Short mmCIF file of C-alpha atoms and ligand atoms in Angstrom, two decimals:
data_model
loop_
_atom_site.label_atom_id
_atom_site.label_comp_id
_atom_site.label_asym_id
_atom_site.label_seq_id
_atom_site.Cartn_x
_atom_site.Cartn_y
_atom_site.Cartn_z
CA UNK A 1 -87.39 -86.97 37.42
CA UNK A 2 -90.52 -87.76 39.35
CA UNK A 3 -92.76 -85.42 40.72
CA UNK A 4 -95.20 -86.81 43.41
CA UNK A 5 -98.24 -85.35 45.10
CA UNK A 6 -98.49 -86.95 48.70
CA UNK A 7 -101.50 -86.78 50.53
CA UNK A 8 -102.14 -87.36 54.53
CA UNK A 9 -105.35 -88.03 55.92
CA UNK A 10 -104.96 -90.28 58.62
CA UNK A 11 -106.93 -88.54 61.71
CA UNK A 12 -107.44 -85.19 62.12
CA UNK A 13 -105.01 -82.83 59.92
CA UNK A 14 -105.34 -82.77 56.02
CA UNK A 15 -102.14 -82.32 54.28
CA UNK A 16 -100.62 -82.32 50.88
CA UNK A 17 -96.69 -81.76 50.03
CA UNK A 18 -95.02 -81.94 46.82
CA UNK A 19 -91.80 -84.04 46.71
CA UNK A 20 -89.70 -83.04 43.41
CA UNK A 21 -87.05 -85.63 43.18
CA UNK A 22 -86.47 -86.25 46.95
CA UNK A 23 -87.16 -83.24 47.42
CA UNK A 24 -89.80 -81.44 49.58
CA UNK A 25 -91.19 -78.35 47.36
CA UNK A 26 -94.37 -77.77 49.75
CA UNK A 27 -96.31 -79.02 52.83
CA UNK A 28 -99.59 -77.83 53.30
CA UNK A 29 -101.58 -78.48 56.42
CA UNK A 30 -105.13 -77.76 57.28
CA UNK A 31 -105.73 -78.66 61.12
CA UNK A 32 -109.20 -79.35 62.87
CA UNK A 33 -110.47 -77.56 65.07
CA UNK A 34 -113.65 -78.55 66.16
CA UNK A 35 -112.41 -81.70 68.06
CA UNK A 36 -111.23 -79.27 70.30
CA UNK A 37 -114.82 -79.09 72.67
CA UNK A 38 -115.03 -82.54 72.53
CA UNK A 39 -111.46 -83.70 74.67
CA UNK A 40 -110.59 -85.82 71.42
CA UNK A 41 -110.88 -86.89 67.89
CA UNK A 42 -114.44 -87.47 67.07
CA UNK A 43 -114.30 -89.99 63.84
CA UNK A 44 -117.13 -88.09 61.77
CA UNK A 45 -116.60 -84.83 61.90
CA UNK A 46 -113.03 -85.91 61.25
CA UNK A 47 -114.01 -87.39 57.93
CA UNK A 48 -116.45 -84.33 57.07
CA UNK A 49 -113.71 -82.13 57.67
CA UNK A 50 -111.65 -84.10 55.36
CA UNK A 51 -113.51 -84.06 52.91
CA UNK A 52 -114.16 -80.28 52.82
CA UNK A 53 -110.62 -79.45 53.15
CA UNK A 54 -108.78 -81.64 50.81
CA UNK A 55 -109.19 -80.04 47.42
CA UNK A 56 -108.12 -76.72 48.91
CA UNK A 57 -105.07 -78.20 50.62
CA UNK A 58 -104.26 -79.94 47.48
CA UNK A 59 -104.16 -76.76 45.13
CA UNK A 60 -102.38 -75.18 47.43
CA UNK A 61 -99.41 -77.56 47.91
CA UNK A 62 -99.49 -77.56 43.85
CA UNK A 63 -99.36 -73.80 43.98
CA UNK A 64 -96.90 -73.22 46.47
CA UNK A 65 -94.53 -75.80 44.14
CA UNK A 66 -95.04 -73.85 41.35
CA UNK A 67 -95.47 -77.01 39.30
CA UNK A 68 -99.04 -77.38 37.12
CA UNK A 69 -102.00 -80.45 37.86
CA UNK A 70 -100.32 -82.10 34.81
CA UNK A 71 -96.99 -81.92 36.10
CA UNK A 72 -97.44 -84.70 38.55
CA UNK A 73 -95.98 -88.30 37.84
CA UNK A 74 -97.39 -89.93 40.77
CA UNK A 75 -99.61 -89.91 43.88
CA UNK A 76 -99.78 -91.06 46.87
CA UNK A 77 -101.52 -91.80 49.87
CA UNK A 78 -101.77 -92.60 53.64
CA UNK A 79 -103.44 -96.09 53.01
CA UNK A 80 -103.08 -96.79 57.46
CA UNK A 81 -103.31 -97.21 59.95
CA UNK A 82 -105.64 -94.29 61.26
CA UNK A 83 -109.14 -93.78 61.23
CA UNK A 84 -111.42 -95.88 58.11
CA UNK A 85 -113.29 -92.67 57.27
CA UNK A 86 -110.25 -90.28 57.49
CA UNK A 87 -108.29 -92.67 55.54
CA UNK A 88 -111.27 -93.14 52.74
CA UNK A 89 -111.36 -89.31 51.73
CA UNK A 90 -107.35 -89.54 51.07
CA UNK A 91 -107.43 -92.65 49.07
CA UNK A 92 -110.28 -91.98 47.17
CA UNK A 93 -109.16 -88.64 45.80
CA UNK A 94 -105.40 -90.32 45.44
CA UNK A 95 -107.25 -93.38 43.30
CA UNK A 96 -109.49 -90.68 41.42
CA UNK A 97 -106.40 -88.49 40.50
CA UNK A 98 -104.11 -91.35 39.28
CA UNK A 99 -107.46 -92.93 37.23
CA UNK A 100 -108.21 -89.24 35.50
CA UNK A 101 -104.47 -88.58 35.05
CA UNK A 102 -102.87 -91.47 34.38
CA UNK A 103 -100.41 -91.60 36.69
CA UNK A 104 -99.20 -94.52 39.19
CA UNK A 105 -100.81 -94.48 42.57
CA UNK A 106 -98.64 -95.43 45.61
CA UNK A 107 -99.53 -96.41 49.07
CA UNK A 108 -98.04 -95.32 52.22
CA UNK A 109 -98.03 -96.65 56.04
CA UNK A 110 -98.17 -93.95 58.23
CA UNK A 111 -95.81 -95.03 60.77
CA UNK A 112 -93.22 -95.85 58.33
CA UNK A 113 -93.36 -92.56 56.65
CA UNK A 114 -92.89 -90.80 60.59
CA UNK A 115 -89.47 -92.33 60.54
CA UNK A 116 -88.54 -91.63 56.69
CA UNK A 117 -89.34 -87.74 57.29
CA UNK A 118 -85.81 -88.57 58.67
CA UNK A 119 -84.90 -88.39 54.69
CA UNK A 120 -86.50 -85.34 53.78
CA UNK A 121 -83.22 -83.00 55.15
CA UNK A 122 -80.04 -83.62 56.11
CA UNK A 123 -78.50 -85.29 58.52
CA UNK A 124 -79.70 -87.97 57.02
CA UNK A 125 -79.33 -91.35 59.63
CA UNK A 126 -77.08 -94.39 57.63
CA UNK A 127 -78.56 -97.70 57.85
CA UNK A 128 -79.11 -99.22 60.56
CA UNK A 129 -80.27 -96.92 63.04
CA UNK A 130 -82.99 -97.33 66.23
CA UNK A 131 -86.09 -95.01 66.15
CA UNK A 132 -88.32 -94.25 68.66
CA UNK A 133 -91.86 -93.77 67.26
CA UNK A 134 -94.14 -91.77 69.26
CA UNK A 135 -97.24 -90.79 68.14
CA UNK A 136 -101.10 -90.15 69.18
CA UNK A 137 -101.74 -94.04 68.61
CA UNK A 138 -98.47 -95.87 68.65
CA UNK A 139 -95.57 -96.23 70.56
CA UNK A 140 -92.29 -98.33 68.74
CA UNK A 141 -89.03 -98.83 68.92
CA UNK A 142 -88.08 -99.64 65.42
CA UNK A 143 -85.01 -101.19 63.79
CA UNK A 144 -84.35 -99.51 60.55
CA UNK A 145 -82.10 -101.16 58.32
CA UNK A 146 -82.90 -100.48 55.26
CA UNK A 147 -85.61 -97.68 53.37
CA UNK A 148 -88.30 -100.75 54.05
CA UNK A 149 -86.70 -103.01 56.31
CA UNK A 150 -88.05 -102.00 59.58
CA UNK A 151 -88.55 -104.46 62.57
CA UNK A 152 -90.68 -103.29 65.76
CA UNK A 153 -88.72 -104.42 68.63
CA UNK A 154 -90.54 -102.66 71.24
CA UNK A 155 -93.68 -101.71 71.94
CA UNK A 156 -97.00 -100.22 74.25
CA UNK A 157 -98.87 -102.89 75.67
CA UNK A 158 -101.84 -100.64 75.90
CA UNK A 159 -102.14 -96.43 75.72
CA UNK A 160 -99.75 -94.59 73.37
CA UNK A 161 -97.06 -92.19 74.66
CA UNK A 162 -99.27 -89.52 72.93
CA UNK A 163 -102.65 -90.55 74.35
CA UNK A 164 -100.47 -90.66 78.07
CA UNK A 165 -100.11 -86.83 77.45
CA UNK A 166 -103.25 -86.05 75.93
CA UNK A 167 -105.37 -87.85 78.57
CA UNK A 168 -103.66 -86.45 81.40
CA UNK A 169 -104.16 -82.79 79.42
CA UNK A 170 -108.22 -84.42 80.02
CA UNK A 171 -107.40 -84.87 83.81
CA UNK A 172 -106.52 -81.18 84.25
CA UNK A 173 -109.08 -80.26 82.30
CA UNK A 174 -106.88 -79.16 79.48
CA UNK A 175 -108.30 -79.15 75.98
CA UNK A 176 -107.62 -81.69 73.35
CA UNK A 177 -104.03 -82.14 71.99
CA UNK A 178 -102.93 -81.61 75.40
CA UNK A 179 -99.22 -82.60 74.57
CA UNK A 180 -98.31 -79.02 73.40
CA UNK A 181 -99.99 -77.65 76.17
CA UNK A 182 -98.35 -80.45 79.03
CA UNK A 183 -95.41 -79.19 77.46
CA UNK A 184 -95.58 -75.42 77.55
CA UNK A 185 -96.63 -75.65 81.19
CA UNK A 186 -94.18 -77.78 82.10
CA UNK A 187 -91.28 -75.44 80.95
CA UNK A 188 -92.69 -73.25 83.92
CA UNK A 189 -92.51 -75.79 86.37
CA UNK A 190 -90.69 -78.56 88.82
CA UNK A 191 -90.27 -82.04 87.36
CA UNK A 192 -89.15 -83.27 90.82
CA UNK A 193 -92.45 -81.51 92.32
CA UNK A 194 -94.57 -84.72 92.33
CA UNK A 195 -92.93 -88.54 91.82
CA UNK A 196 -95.34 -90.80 90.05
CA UNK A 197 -94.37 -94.43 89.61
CA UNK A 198 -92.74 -96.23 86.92
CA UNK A 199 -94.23 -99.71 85.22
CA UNK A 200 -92.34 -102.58 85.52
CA UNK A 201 -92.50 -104.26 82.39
CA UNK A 202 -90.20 -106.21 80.24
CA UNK A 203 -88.05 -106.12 77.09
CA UNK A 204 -88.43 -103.26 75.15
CA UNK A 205 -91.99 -102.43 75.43
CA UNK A 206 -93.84 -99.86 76.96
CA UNK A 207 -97.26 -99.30 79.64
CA UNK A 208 -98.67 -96.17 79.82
CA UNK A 209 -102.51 -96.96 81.38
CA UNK A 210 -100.87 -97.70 85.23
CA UNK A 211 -99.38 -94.01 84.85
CA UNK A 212 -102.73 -92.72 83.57
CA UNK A 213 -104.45 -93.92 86.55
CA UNK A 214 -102.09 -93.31 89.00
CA UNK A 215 -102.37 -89.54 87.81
CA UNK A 216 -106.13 -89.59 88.14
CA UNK A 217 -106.27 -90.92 91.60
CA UNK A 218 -102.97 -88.84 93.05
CA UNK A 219 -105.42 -85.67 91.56
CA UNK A 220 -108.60 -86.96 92.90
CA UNK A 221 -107.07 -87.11 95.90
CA UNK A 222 -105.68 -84.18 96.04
CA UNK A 223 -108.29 -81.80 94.69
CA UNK A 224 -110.70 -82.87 97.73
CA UNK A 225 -108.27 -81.75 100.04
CA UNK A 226 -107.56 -78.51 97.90
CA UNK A 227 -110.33 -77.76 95.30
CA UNK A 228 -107.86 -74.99 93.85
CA UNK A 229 -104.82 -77.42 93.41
CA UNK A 230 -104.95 -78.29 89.58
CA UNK A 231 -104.49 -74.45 88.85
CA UNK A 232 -102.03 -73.67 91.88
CA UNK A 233 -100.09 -76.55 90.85
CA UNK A 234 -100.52 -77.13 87.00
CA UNK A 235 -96.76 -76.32 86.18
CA UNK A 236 -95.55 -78.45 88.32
CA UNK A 237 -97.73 -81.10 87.80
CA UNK A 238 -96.96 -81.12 83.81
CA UNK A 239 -93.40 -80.94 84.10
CA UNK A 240 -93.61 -84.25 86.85
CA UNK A 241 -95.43 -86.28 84.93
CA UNK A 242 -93.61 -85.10 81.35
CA UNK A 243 -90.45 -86.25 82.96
CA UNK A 244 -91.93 -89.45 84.08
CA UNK A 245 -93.15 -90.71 80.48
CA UNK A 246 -89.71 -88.96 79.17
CA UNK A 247 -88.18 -91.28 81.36
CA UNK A 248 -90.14 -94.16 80.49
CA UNK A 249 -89.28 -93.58 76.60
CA UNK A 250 -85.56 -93.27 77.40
CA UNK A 251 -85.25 -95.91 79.44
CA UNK A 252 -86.53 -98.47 77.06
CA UNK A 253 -84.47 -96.67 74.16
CA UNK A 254 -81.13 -96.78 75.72
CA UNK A 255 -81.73 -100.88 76.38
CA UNK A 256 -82.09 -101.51 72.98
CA UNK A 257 -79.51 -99.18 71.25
CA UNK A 258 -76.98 -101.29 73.77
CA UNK A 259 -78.72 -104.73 73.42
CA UNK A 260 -78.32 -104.12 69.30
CA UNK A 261 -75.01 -102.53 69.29
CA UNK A 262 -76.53 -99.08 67.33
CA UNK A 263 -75.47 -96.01 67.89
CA UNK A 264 -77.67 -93.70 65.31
CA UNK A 265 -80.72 -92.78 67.07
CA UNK A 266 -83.81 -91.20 66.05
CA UNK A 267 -87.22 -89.63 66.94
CA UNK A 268 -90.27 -89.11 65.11
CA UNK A 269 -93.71 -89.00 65.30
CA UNK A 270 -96.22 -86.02 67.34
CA UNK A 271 -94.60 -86.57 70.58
CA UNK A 272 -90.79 -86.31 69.46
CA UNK A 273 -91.73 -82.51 69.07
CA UNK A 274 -91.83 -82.60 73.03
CA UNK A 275 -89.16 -80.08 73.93
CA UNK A 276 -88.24 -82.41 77.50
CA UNK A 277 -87.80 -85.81 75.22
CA UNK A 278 -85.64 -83.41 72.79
CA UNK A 279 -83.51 -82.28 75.21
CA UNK A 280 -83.32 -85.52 76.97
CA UNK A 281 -82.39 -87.20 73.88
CA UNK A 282 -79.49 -84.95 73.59
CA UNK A 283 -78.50 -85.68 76.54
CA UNK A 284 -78.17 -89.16 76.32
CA UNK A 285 -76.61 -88.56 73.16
CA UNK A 286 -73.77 -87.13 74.77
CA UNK A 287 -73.45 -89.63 77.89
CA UNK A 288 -73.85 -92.55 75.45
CA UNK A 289 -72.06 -91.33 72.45
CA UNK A 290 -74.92 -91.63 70.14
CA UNK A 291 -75.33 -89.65 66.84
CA UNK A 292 -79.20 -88.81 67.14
CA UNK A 293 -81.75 -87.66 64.29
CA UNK A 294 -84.32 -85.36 65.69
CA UNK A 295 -86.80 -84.17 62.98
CA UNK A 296 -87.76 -80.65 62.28
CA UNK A 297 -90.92 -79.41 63.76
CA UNK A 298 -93.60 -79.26 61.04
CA UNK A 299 -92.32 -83.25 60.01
CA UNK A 300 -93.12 -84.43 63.52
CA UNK A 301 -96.80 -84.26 64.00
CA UNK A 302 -98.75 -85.34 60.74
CA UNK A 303 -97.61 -83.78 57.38
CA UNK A 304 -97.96 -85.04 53.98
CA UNK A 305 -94.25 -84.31 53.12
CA UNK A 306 -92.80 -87.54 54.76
CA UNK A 307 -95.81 -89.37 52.77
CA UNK A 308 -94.36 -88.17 50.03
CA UNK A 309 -90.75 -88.52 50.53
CA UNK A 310 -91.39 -92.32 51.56
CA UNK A 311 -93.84 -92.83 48.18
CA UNK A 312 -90.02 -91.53 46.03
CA UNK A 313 -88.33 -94.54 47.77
CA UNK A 314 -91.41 -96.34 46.78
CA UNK A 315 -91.24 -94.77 43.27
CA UNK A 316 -87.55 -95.62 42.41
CA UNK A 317 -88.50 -99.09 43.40
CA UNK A 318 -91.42 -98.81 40.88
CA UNK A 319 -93.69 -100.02 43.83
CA UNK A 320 -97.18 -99.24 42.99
CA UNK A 321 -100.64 -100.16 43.77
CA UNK A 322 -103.64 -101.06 41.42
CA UNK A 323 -107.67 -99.18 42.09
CA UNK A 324 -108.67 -102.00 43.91
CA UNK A 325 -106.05 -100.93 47.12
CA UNK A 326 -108.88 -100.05 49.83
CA UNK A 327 -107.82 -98.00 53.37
CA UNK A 328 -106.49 -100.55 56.19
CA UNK A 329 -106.93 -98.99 59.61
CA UNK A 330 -104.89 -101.38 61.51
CA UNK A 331 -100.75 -101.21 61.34
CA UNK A 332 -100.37 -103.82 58.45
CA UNK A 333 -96.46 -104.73 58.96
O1 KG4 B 401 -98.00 -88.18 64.96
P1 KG4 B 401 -99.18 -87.38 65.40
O2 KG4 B 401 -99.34 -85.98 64.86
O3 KG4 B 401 -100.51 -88.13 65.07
C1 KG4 B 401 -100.64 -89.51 65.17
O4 KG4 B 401 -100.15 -90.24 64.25
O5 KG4 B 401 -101.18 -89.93 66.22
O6 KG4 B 401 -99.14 -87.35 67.00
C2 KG4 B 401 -100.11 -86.68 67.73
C3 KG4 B 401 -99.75 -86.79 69.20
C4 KG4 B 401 -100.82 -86.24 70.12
O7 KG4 B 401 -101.02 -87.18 71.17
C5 KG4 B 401 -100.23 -84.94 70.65
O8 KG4 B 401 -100.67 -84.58 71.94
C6 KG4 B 401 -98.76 -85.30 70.66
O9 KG4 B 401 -98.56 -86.02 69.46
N1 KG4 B 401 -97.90 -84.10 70.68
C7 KG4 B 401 -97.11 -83.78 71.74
C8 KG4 B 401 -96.47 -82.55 71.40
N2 KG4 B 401 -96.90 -82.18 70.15
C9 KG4 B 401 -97.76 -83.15 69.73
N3 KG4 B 401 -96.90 -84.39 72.91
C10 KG4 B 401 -96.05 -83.82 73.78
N4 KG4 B 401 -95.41 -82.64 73.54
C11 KG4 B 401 -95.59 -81.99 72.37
N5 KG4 B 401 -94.96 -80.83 72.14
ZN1 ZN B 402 -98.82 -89.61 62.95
#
C-alpha cells in the first residue's frame, strides 16, 4: 500500500508529513520567523528560508515515520496557489526526488488540500457537505461533493478573512500573524465594547477592505483623543472586531447551507483555528441542526499532512504529473 511523502511550501512554513495508506504517520513543520519585524510575509526571505529548511524537515518527517528514503512510493507537492518562489523550492525537490527515485510525482492545490485535512481523522464529513475556507489569502465557501468535485460558491471580493485579522493585528501595532494574537486578546475582552459596521454585499461572497478601514479611522480617531487607548482598550477592541468578521463568515455560511439544502458543515484553513468562529460554529450547529467538521489544530494553518492525504486520493486515482509540471501561483480551479 502506498506510502507518500507530502511536501508544503506555499508561504511561509515548510512542512513534510508522511501519509501511510490514508494514514498520517508524521507532520513536520518548520515556521519562519524572521517575517515577524517586518508586519508580513516578505517573498525572499520566504524562499531562502525554504530552501534552508526543507531537507531537514524532510528527514525528519521520514524519521519520525520510521519508514526508510526508499520506502516511499510517491511524492507530492503544493504546486499553488501561494508565493512563485516558495512554491519553486517544494516542487523542485518533489520533481528531483521522484526523477532520482523513481517514483510518481503528484501535484496538490493548496486550498483543496485545507478542506481534505477533513479526511485525515475521523469524523470524516459524507459527500456533499459546505466548507468554509479561511485562510491568509482566500476566503470560500465551497461545495464539496465529491474527493475533487468542489465548486466555489462564495467568495471575498477583495482582502481575505485572514489578512482582515492580520492587518488589523498591524493597526494595533501587533506583530505579524496577528490572528493568534487578535484572538488571545480577545478572550480577555468585550465583543459588544465597540460596533463596527457590516458590508452589504450580495450572494454568498464576502468584503473585508470596508471593515479594514473603518477600523483604521474609528482608531485614528480615537488615539488623538486618547494617545493611551490602543493599550487601555486592546481586549476589547480584538474581541469587537473578532466578532464582527465571525459574524460576517457566519452569516454568509448559514445562507448557503439553507439555499443548498446541506446540513454537513465544515471549517478549514488558518483562520478556522480561531477559537470565536469555533465556538460560533457550534453554535449554529445546534440552532440549525447541522453536523459540523472542525479540524484539529496543527491541520488548520499550513501542514504538509493534508498535502499528503489529498495526493492518496490522487494516488488511488493514479493521478500523476510528468517533470515538466512548473509552480502556478494563482488558484487554478
Ligand atoms: O491557512 P494558513 O496557515 O495560510 C494560508 O494559506 O494563508 O492561514 C494563515 C492565516 C493568517 O492570516 C493567520 O493570522 C490566520 O490564518 N490565523 C488565525 C488564527 N490562527 C491563524 N486567525 C485568527 N485566529 C487564529 N487563532
Ligand atoms: Zn493555507
Amino acid at each position: 500500500m502506498p506510502i507518500i511523502l507530502g511536501i508544503e511550501s506555499s508561504c511561509d512554513d515548510t512542512s513534510a508529513a508522511i501519509c501511510k495508506d490514508g494514514l498520517i504517520y508524521s507532520n513536520t513543520v518548520a515556521n519562519q520567523s524572521i517575517h515577524e519585524c517586518y508586519g508580513g510575509v516578505v517573498p525572499e526571505l520566504a524562499s531562502r528560508a525554504h530552501q534552508q529548511n526543507i531537507i531537514p524537515t524532510i528527514y525528519q518527517a521520514i524519521s519520525n515515520a520510521k519508514i526508510q528514503k526508499n520506502d516511499v512510493n510517491a511524492i507530492a507537492f503544493t504546486r499553488g496557489p501561494g508565493l512563485l518562489g516558495s512554491l519553486l523550492v517544494g516542487t523542485c525537490f518533489a520533481k528531483a526526488f521522484a526523477l532520482a527515485n523513481k517514483i510518481p510525482l503528484i501535484e496538490v492545490d493548496h486550498m483543496q488540500a485545507h478542506i481534505l485535512a477533513h479526511f485525515i481523522d475521523d469524523p470524516k464529513p459524507s459527500f456533499p457537505f459546505i466548507c468554509l475556507t479561511v485562510s491568509g489569502g482566500h476566503t470560500q465557501i465551497v461545495l464539496v461533493k465529491d474527493y475533487f468535485n468542489f465548486t466555489i460558491v462564495g467568495q471575498t471580493t477583495d482582502d481575505a478573512a485572514g489578512e482582515a485579522f492580520d492587518k488589523t493585528a498591524k493597526i494595533l501595532g501587533l506583530p505579524y500573524p496577528g490572528g493568534p494574537l487578535i484572538d488571545q486578546y480577545a478572550q480577555l475582552g468585550n465583543s459588544a465594547a465597540f460596533k463596527f459596521p457590516e458590508p452589504k454585499i450580495a450572494g454568498f461572497d464576502f468584503s473585508f477592505s470596508g471593515l479594514k478601514t473603518s477600523i483604521l479611522y474609528f482608531i485614528r480617531d480615537e488615539v488623538k483623543k486618547n494617545p493611551n487607548f490602543i493599550t487601555t482598550h486592546l481586549a476589547d477592541i480584538c474581541a469587537s472586531v473578532q466578532l464582527r468578521i465571525i459574524t460576517i463568515l457566519l452569516a454568509k455560511l448559514k445562507l448557503a447551507a439553507k439555499h443548498y439544502g446541506i446540513k454537513n458543515i465544515a471549517i478549514a484553513g488558518g483562520v478556522s483555528a480561531n477559537s470565536g468562529l469555533r465556538k460560533a460554529l457550534e453554535q449554529a450547529a445546534l440552532e440549525n441542526n447541522w453536523q459540523v467538521f472542525i479540524p484539529k489544530f496543527e491541520y488548520c494553518t499550513d501542514n504538509a499532512a493534508m498535502i499528503a492525504i489529498t495526493a492518496y486520493h490522487k494516488y488511488l486515482k493514479q493521478d500523476f504529473v510528468g517533470q515538466t509540471v512548473v509552480p502556478s501561483p494563482r488558484l487554478h480551479w
